[in-house]
Coordinates of C-alpha atoms and ligand atoms in Angstrom, one line a residue:
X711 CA 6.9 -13.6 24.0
X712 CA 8.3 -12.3 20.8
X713 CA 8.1 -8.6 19.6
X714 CA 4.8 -9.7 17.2
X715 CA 3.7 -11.1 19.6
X716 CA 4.1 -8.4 21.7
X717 CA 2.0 -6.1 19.4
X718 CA -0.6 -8.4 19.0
X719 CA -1.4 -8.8 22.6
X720 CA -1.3 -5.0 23.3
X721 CA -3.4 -4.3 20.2
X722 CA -5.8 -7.1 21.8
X723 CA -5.6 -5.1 25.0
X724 CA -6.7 -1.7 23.8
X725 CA -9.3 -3.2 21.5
X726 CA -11.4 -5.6 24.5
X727 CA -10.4 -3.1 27.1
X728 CA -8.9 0.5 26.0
X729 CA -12.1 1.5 23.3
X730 CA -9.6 2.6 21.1
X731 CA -5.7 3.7 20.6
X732 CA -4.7 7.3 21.7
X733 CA -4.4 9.3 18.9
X734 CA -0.5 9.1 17.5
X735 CA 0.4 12.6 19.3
X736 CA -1.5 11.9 22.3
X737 CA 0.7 8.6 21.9
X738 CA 3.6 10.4 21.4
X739 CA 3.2 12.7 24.6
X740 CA 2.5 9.2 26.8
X741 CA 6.0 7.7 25.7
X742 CA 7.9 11.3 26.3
X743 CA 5.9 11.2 30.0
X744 CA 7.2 7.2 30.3
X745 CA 10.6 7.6 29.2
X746 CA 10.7 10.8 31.8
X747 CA 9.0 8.0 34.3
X748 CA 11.9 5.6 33.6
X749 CA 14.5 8.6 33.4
X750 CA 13.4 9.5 37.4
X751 CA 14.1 6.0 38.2
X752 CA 17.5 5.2 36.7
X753 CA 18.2 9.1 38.3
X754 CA 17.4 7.9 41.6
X755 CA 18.9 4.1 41.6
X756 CA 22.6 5.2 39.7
X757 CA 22.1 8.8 39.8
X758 CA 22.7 11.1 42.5
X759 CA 19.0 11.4 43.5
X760 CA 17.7 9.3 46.4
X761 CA 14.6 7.7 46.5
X762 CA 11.5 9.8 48.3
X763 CA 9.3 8.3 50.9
X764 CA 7.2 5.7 49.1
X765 CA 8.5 6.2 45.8
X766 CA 9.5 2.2 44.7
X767 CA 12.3 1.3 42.8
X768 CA 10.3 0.0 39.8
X769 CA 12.8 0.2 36.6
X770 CA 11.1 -2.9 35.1
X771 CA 7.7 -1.6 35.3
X772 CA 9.1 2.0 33.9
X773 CA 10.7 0.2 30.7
X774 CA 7.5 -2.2 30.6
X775 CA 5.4 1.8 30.0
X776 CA 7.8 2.6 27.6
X777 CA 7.8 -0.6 25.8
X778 CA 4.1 -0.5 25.9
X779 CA 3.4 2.6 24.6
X780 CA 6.1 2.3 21.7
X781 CA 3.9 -1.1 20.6
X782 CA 1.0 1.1 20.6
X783 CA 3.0 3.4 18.4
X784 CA 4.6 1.1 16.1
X785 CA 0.5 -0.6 16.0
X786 CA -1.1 2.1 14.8
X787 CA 1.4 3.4 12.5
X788 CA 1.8 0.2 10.6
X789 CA 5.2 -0.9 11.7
X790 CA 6.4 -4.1 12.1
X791 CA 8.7 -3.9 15.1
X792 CA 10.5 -7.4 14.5
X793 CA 11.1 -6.4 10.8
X794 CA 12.4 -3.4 12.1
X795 CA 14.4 -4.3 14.9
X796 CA 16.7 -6.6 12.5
X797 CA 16.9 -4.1 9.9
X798 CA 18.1 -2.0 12.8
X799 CA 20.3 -4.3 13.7
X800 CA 22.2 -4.7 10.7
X801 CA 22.8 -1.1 9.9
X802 CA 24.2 -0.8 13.5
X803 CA 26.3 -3.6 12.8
X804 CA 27.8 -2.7 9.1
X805 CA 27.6 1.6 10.6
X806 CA 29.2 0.2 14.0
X807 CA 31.2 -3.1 13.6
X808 CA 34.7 -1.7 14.1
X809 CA 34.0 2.0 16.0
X810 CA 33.5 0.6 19.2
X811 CA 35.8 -2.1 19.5
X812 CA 38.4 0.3 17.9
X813 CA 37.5 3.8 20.6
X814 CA 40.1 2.9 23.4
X815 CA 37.9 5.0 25.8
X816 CA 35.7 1.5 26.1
X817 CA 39.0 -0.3 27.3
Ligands
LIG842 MG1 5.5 4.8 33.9

């Protein structure tokens, strides 16, 4: 699945079965509860927490609600996520290209 893809099936999703998209702040309080979701899990795999009784070790599903909930986001705010990821990815690249493989604390 690519990233348009991506968006296209979640904006199918919310329109057959969610009635409508959160509003953008409601949106924005979701992916801030998620990332604190995925945060708990990461904490508790290759933190110092332990897991409680029942709680599963589901990282995947945690970055799946984030990712989810930033589609939504970039959906209804007009952003196309693909166009966006490479732009990203170049100014990364041209910022970045020489910092990291010059900082001798990554060696
Ligand atoms: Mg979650």
């Amino acid at each position: 699945m690519t990233i348009k893809e991506a968006q296209e099936a979640v904006d199918q999703w919310i329109k057959t079965y969610g009635v409508r998209y959160f509003s953008e702040l409601t949106n924005m309080a979701v992916l801030t509860e998620e990332v604190g979701e995925l945060a708990r899990v990461i904490a508790r795999k290759y933190g110092d927490q332990s897991f409680k009784a029942g709680e599963k070790e589901n990282l995947g599903d945690e970055m799946a609600d984030v990712l989810w909930v930033l589609l939504c986001l970039a959906n209804q705010t007009g952003i196309d996520l693909t166009e966006e990821l490479k732009k990203n990815i170049a100014k990364k690249t041209e910022r970045d290209k020489q910092r990291h493989i010059q900082n001798e604390k990554l060696k």
